[in-house]
Coordinates of C-alpha atoms and ligand atoms in Angstrom, one line a residue:
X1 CA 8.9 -5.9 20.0
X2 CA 9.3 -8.6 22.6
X3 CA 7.2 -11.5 22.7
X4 CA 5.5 -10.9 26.4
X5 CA 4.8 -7.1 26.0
X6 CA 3.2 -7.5 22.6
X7 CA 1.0 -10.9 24.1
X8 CA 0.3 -7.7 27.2
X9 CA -1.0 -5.3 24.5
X10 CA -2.8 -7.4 22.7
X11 CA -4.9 -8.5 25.5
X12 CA -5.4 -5.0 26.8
X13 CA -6.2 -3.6 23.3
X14 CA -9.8 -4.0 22.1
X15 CA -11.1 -5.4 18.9
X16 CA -12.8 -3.1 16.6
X17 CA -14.9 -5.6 15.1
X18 CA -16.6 -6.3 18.5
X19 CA -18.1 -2.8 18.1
X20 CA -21.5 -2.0 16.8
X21 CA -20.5 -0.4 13.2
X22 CA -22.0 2.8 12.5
X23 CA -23.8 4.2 14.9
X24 CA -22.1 7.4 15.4
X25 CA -22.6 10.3 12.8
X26 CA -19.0 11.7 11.2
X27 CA -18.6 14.3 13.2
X28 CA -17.5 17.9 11.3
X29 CA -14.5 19.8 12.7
X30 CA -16.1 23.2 13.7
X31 CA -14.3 26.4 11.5
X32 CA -11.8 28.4 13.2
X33 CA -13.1 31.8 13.9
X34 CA -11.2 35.2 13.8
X35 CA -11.4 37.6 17.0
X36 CA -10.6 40.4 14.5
X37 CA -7.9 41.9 13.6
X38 CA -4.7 42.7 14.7
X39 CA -1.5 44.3 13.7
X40 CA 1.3 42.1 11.8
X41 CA 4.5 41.8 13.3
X42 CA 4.5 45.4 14.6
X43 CA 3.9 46.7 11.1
X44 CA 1.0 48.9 11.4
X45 CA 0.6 49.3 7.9
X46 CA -0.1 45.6 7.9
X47 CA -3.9 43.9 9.5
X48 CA -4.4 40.0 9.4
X49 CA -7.7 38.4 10.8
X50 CA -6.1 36.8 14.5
X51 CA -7.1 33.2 15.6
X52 CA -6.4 32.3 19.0
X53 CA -6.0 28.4 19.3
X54 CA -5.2 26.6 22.7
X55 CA -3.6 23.2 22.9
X56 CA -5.5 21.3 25.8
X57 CA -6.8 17.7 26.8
X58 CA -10.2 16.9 26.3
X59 CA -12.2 13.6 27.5
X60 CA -14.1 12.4 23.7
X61 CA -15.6 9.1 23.1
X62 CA -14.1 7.3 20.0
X63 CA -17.1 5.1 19.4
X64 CA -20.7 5.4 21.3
X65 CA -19.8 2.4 22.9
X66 CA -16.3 3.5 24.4
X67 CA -15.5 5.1 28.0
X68 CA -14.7 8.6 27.0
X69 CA -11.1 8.6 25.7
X70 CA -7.9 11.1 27.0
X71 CA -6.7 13.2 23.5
X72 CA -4.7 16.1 23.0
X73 CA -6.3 18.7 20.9
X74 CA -6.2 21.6 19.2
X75 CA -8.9 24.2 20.8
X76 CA -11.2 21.0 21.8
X77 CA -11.6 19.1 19.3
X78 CA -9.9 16.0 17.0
X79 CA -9.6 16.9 14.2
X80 CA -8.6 20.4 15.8
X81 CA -11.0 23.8 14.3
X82 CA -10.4 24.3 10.2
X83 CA -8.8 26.9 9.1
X84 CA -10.8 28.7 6.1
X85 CA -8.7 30.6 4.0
X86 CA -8.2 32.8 1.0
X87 CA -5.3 32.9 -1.6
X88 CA -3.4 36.5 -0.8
X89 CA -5.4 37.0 2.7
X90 CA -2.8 36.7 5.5
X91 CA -3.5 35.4 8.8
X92 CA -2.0 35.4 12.4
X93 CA -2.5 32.1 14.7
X94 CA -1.8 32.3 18.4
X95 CA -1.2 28.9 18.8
X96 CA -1.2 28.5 22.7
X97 CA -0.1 25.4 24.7
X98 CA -2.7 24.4 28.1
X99 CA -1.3 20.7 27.8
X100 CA -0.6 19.2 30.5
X101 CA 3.5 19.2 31.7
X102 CA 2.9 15.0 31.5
X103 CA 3.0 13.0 28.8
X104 CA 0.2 10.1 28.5
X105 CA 2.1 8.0 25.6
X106 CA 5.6 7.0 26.2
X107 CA 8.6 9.2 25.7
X108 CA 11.8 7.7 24.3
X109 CA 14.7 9.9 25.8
X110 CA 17.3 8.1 23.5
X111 CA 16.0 10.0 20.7
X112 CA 17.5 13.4 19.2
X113 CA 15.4 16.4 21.2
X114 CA 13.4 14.4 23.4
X115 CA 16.6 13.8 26.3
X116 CA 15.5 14.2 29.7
X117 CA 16.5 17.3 30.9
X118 CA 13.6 19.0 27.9
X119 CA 10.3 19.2 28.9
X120 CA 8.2 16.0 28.5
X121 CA 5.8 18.0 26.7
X122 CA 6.6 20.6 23.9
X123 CA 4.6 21.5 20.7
X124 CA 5.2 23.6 17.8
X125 CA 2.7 23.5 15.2
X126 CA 4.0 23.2 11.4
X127 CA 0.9 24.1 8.5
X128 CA 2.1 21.0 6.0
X129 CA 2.1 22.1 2.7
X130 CA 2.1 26.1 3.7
X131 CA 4.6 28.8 2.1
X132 CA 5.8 30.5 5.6
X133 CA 8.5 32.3 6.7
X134 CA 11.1 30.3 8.2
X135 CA 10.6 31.4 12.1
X136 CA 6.7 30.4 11.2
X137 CA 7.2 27.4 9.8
X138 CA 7.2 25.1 12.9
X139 CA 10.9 24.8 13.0
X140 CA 11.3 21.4 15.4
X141 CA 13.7 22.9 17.5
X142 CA 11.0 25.8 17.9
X143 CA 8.7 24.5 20.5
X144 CA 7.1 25.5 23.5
X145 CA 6.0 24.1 26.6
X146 CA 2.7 24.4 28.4
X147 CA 1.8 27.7 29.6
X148 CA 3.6 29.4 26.6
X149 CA 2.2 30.3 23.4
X150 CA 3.8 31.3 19.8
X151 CA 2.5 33.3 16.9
X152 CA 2.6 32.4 13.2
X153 CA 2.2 34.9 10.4
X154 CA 0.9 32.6 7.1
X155 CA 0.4 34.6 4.6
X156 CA -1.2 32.3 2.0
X157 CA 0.2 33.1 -0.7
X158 CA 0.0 30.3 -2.8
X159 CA -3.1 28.4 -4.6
X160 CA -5.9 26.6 -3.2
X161 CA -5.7 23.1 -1.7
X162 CA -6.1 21.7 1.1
X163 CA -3.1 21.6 3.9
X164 CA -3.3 20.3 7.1
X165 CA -2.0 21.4 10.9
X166 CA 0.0 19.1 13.3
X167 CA 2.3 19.0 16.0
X168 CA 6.2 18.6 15.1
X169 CA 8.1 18.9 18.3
X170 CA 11.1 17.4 18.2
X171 CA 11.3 13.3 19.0
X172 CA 7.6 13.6 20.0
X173 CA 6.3 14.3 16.8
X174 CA 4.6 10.8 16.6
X175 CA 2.7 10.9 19.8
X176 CA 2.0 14.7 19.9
X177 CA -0.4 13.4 17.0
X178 CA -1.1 10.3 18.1
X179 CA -2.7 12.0 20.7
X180 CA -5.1 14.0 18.5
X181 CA -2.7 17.5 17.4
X182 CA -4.1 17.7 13.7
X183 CA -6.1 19.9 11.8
X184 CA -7.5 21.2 8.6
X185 CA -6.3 24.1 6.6
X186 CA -8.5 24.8 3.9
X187 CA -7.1 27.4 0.7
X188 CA -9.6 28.5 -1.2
X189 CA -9.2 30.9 -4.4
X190 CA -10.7 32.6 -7.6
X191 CA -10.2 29.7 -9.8
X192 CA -11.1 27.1 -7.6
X193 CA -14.3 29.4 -7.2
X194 CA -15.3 29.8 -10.9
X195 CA -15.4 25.6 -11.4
X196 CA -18.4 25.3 -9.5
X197 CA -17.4 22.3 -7.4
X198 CA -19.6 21.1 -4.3
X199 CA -19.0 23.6 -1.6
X200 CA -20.7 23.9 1.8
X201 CA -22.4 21.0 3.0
X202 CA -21.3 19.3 0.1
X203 CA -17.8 19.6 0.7
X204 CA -17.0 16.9 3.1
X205 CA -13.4 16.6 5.1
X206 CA -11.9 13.1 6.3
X207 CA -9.1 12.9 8.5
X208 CA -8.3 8.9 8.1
X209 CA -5.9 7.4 11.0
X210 CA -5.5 4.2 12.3
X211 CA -4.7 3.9 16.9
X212 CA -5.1 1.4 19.0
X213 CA -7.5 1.4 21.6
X214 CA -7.6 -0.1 24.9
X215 CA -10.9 -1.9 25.8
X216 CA -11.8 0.9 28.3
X217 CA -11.6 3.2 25.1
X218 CA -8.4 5.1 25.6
X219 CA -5.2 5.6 22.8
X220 CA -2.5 3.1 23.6
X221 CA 1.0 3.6 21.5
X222 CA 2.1 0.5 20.9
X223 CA 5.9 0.8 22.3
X224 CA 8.7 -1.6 22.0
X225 CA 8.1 -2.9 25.7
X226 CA 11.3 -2.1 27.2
X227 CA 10.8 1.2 29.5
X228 CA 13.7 2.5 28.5
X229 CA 13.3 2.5 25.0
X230 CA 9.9 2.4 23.9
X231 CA 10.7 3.5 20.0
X232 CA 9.4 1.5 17.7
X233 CA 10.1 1.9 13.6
X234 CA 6.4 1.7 12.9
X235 CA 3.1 2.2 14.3
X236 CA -0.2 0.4 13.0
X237 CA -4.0 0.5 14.5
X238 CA -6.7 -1.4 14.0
X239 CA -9.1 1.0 14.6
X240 CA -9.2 3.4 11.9
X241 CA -10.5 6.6 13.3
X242 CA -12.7 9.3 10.6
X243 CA -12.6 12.5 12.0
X244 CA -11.6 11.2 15.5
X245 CA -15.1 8.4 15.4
X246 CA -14.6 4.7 14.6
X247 CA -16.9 3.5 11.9
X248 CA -19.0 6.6 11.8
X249 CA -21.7 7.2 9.2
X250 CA -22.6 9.8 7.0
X251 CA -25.7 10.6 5.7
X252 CA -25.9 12.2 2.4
X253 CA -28.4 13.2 -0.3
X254 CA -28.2 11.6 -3.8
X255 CA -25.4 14.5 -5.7
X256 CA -22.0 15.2 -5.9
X257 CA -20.3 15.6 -3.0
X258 CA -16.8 16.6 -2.3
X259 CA -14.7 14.8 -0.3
X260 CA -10.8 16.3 0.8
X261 CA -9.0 13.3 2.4
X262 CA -5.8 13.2 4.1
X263 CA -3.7 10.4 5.2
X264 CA -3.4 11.1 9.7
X265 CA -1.8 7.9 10.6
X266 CA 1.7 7.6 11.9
X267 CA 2.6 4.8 9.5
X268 CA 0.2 2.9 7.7
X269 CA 0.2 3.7 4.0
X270 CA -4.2 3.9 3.0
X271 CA -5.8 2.5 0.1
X272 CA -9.0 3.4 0.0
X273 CA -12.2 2.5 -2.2
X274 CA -15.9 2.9 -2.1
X275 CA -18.4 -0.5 -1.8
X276 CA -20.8 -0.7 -5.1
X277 CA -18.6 0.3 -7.5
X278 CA -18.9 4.1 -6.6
X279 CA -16.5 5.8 -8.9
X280 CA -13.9 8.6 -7.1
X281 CA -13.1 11.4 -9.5
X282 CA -10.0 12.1 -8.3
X283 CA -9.6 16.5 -8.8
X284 CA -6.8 17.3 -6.5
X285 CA -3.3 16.6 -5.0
X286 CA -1.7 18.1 -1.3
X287 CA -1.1 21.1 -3.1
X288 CA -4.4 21.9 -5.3
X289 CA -6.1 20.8 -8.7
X290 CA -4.8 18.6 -11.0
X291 CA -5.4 20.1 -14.5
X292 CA -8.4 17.5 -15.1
X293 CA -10.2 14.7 -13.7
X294 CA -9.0 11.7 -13.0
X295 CA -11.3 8.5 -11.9
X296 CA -10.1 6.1 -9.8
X297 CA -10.8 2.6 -8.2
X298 CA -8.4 2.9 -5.2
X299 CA -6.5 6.1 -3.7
X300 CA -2.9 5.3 -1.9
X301 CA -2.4 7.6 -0.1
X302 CA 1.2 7.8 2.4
X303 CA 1.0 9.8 5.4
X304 CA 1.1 13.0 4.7
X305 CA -0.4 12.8 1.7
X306 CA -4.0 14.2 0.4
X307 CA -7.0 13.9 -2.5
X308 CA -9.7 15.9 -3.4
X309 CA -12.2 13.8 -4.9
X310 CA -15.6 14.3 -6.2
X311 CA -18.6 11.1 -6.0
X312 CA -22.2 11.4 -7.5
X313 CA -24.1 9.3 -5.2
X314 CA -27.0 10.2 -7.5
X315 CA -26.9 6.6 -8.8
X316 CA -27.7 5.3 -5.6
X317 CA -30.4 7.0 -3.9
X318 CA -31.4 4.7 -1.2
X319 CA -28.5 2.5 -0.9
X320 CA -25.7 2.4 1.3
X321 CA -22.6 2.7 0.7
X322 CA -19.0 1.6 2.5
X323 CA -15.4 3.5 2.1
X324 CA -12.9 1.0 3.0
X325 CA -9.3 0.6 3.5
X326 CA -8.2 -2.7 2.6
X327 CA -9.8 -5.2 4.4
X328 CA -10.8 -3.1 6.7
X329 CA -14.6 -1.1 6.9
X330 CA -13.8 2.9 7.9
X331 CA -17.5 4.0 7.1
X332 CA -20.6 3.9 6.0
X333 CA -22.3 6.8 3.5
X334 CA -26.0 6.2 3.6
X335 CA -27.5 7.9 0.6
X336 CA -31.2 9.4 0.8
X337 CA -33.7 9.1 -1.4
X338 CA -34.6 12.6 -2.0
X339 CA -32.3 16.1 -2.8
X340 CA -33.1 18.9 -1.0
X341 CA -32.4 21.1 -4.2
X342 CA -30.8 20.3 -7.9
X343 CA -27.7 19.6 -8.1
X344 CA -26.1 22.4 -10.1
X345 CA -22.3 21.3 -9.2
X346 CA -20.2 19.8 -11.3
X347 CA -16.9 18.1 -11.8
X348 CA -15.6 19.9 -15.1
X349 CA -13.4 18.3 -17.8
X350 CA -10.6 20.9 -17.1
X351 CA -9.8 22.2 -13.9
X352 CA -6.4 24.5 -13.3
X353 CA -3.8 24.8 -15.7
X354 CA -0.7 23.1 -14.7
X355 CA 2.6 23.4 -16.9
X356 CA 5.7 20.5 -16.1
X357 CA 8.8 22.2 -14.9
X358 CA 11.2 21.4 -18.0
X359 CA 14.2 19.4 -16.5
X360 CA 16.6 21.4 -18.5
X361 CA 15.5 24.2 -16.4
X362 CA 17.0 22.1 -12.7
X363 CA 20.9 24.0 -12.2
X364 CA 21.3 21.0 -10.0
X365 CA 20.6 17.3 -9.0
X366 CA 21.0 16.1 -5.9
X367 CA 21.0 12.7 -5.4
X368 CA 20.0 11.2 -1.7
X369 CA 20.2 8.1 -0.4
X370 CA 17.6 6.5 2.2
X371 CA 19.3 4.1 4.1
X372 CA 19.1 2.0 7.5
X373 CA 21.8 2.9 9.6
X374 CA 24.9 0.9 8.9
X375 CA 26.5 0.2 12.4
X376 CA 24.7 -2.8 14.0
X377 CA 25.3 -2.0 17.2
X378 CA 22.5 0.5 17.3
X379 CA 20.2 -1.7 18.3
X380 CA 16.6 -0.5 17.1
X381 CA 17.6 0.3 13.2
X382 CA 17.4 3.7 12.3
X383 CA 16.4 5.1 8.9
X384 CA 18.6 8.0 7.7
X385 CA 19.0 10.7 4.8
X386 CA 21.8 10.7 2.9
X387 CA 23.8 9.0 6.3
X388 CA 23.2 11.8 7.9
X389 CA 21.8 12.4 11.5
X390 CA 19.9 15.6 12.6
X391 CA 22.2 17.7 14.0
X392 CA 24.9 17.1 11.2
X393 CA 25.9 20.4 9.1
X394 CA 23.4 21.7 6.9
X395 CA 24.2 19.8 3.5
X396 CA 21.2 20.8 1.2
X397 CA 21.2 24.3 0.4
X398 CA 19.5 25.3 -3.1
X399 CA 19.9 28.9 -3.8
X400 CA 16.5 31.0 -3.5
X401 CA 14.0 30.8 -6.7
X402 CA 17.0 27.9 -8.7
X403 CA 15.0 25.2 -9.5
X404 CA 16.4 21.5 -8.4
X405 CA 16.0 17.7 -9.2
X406 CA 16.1 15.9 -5.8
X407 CA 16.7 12.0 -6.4
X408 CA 16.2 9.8 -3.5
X409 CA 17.6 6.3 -3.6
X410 CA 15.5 3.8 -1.5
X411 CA 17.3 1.3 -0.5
X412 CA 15.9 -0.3 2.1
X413 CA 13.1 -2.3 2.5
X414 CA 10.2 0.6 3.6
X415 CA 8.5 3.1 1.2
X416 CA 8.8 6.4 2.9
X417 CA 6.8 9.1 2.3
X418 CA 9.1 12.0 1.8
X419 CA 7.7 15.5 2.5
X420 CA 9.9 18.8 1.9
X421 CA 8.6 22.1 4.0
X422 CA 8.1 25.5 2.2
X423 CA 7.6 24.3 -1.6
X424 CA 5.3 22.3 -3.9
X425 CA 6.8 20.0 -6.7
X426 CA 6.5 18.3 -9.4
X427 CA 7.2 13.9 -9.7
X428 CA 9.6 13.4 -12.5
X429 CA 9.7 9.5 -12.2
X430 CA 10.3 6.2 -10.5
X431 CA 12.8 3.4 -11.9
X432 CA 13.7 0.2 -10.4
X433 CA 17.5 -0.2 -9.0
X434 CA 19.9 -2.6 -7.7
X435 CA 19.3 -2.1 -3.9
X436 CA 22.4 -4.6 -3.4
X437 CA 25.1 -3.1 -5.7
X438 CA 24.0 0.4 -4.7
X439 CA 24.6 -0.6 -0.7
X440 CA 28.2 -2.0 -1.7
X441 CA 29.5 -0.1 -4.3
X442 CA 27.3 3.7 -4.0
X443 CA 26.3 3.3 -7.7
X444 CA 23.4 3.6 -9.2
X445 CA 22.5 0.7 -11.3
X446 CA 18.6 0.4 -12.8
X447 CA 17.3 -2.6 -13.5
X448 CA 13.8 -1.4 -14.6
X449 CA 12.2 1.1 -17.2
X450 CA 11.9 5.0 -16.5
X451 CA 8.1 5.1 -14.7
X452 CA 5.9 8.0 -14.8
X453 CA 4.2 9.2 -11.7
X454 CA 0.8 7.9 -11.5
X455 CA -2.3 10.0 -12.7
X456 CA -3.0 10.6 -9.3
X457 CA 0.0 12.1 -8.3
X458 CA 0.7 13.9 -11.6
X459 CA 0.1 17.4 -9.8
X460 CA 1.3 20.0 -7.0
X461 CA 2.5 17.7 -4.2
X462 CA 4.4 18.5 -1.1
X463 CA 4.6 14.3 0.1
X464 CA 6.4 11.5 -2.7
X465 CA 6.4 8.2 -2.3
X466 CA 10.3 6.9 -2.2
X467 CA 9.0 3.5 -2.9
X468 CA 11.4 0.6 -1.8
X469 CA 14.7 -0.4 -4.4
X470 CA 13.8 2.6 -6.7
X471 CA 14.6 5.9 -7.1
X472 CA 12.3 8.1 -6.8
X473 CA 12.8 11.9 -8.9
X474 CA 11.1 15.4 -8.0
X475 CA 11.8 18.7 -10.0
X476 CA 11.7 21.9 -7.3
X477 CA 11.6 25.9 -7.3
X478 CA 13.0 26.8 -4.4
X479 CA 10.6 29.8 -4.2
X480 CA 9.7 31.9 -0.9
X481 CA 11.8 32.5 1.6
X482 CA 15.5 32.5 2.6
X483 CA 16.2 30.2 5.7
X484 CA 16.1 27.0 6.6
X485 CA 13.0 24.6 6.9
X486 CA 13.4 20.7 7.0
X487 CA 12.9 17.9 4.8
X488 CA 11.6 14.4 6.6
X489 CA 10.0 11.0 6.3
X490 CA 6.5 11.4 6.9
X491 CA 6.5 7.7 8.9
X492 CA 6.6 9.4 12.4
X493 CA 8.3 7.1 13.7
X494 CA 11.2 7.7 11.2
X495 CA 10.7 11.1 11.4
X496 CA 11.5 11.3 14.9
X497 CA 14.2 8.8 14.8
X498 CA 16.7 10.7 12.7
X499 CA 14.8 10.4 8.9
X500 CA 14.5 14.2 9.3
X501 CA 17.4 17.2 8.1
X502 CA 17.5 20.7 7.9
X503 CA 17.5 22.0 4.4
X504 CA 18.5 26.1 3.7
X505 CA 17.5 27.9 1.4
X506 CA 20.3 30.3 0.2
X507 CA 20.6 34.0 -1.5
X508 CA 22.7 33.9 -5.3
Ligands
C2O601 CU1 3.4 17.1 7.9 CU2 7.2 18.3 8.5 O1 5.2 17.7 8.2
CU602 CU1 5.2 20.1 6.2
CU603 CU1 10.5 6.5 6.5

């Protein structure tokens, strides 16, 4: 960024800390609602529940404090309506765009899908961590423009967790959600039902992302400060927005509650922990329950990436408590003396089965490099997978239901979260590398002990963690669906500068 248009943004952007803290309440995304049903894909043998859900630009203050700020929203509101849905209950989304035909955050034309002669503004909507059919996926190349709508079959198939809605339009990824385009999709099922967990109003959703914010209240992407080519590789806020409210506060009575947090930002990596030693029981991953417990102090969590965690504030009725991300105070829980009933829930010592995919069982390992673009001339570096740009043949193509060992090879300097559409997988392990060497010669050489994948991520997950100078190994069933679907950096701004291939899935 150039010294004079950062010095511009800085004194235009507002500081957070000049705010009163916590005097708005954590707002609750309302539930989507059904309009009935309606016939699948022509097949009248075949009825989902329809949800009609329109893409338009509301006028929200961030903080009580704020001018009302300009977002881009799913059906109204930021987070967008959650989705509540059943294991083996289909459903059909009409996901229709009222945008604007402006864009409010700044478009870089350079980049692959956003040139000038596309719309300015085009959204597809991709369900992270969903099993859909390749045309419902959210392909990137599949977007619309306002005034035209698209319908997704999902037919949730696949266990509980809790996945999450967003824009993915191609090279506009990063400010379609920026602008507010995210949601909750909440997968509920039998065993998940028979544990007994907090449910209703003790099941609590936090969308965590970090913006900046003008002093008039408004969303301000920090670009590069050259009109021409506003990309920049990374994005960070300082004010860290919970469900779409800086600093809100919660109010909550002295029980377990359960908490599903996901990771909104465009780049910042979260690391989260609760003031007065409040302990996080850690029960879930992106893609459902771990097989039991786990506590923990702090939760990293990339973009992308999501926990389920239970806390028992019964320990500290009348206190207050802070969740924090670093240094940085995200919001207050105020805890109330009294419970309005006993608290029969629990947090059980075993939770879902969950059986490791045997490596010997992988007809193939693939091995990927993460790399910043070799040729210099390219001015802004570029992050690529396995050298590879976009539009460059299809190279990954596991055969349907093989199982796979994807290896990526960070070299560079970034962690990047690395998300693969359609299936869940398993973390095999981490281990330390000669960055260097690998960059000169293509060879692998470690320089560290074989690592285990933390308890926290020892689950289903659909996001890794390619941490910087190691490679990073997942183990994958390629189950579902034949077609093609896309594998990407979850850093939007990497994601929509080339960190982003097709993948297809092939018959045997
Ligand atoms: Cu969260 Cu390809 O997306
Ligand atoms: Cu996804
Ligand atoms: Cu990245």
């Amino acid at each position: 960024m150039c010294a004079l248009a950062g010095t511009r943004i800085r004194a235009a952007s507002l500081n957070p800390e000049s705010l009163v803290k916590f005097v708005d309440r954590l707002p609750i995304p309302p539930l989507a609602r059904s309009l009935g049903l309606r016939t699948v894909r022509g097949n009248a043998a075949v009825q989902a529940p329809y949800y009609r859900i329109t893409l338009r630009e509301i006028h929200a203050k961030l903080h009580r404090d704020l001018a009302p700020a300009r977002l881009w929203t799913y059906d109204g509101s930021m987070p967008g309506p959650t989705f509540q849905m059943r294991r083996g209950e289909g459903a059909l989304i009409e996901w229709v765009n009222a945008l604007p035909t402006h864009h409010f955050l700044p478009i870089d034309h350079r980049l692959h899908g956003a040139e000038s002669d596309k719309p300015e503004v085009r959204t597809v909507v991709h369900v992270h961590g969903a099993k859909a059919a390749t045309g419902d996926d959210g392909y990137p190349e599949n977007w619309c423009a306002p005034g035209k709508s698209a319908t997704a079959y999902y037919p949730n198939q696949q266990d509980a967790a809790m996945l999450w809605y967003h824009d993915h339009a191609m090279g506009i990824t990063r400010l379609n959600i920026y602008a507010g385009l995210f949601g909750l999709y909440i997968l509920r099922d039998e065993v998940e039902d028979t544990l007994n967990l907090p449910r209703g109003d003790y099941e609590i959703p936090l969308a965590i992302c970090d913006r900046q914010v003008t002093r008039d209240g408004q969303l301000e992407y920090p670009a590069s400060g050259k009109p021409d080519a506003p990309w920049v590789p990374e994005v960070f806020g300082e004010a860290f927005l919970v469900n779409g409210k800086l600093f809100p506060f919660v109010e909550v009575e002295p029980r377990k509650y359960r908490f599903r947090i996901f990771n909104v930002c465009n780049g910042r990596f979260l690391n989260l922990f609760l003031s007065g030693q409040a302990v996080m029981r850690q029960i879930g991953t992106d893609q459902g329950l771990l097989p039991a417990p786990i506590e923990v102090e702090r939760l990293l969590l990339a973009p992308g990436e999501r926990a389920d965690i239970v806390v028992d504030f019964a320990y500290f009725a009348g206190h207050e408590i802070l969740l924090h991300d670093s240094s940085f105070d995200l919001m207050q829980i105020r805890v109330g003396k009294q419970r309005r009933s006993d608290d029969s829930s629990v947090a059980p010592a075993t939770l879902r089965p969950f059986a490791r995919i045997p490596e010997s069982s992988a007809v193939r390992t693939r091995e990927l490099s993460l790399m910043e673009e070799t040729n210099m001339v390219a001015e802004p570096m570029k992050m690529l997978l396995n050298g590879a740009h976009w539009d460059m043949p299809v190279t990954e193509k596991p055969v349907l239901d093989s199982v796979e060992i994807w290896s990526f090879i960070n070299a560079t300097d970034d962690t990047h979260p690395i998300h693969l559409h359609l299936v869940r997988f398993q973390i095999l392990d981490r281990r330390r590398f000669d960055a260097f060497d690998y960059q000169s010669t293509g060879k692998v050489r470690y320089t560290g002990p074989v690592e285990p994948p933390s308890p926290s991520e020892a689950g289903w997950k659909d996001t890794v963690r390619a941490d910087s100078k190691m490679v990073t190994r997942i183990i994958v069933k390629f189950e579902g669906y034949l077609g093609r679907y896309v594998w990407h950096c979850h850093v939007l701004e990497h994601e929509d500068n080339e960190m982003m291939r097709p993948y297809e899935i092939v018959p045997a």
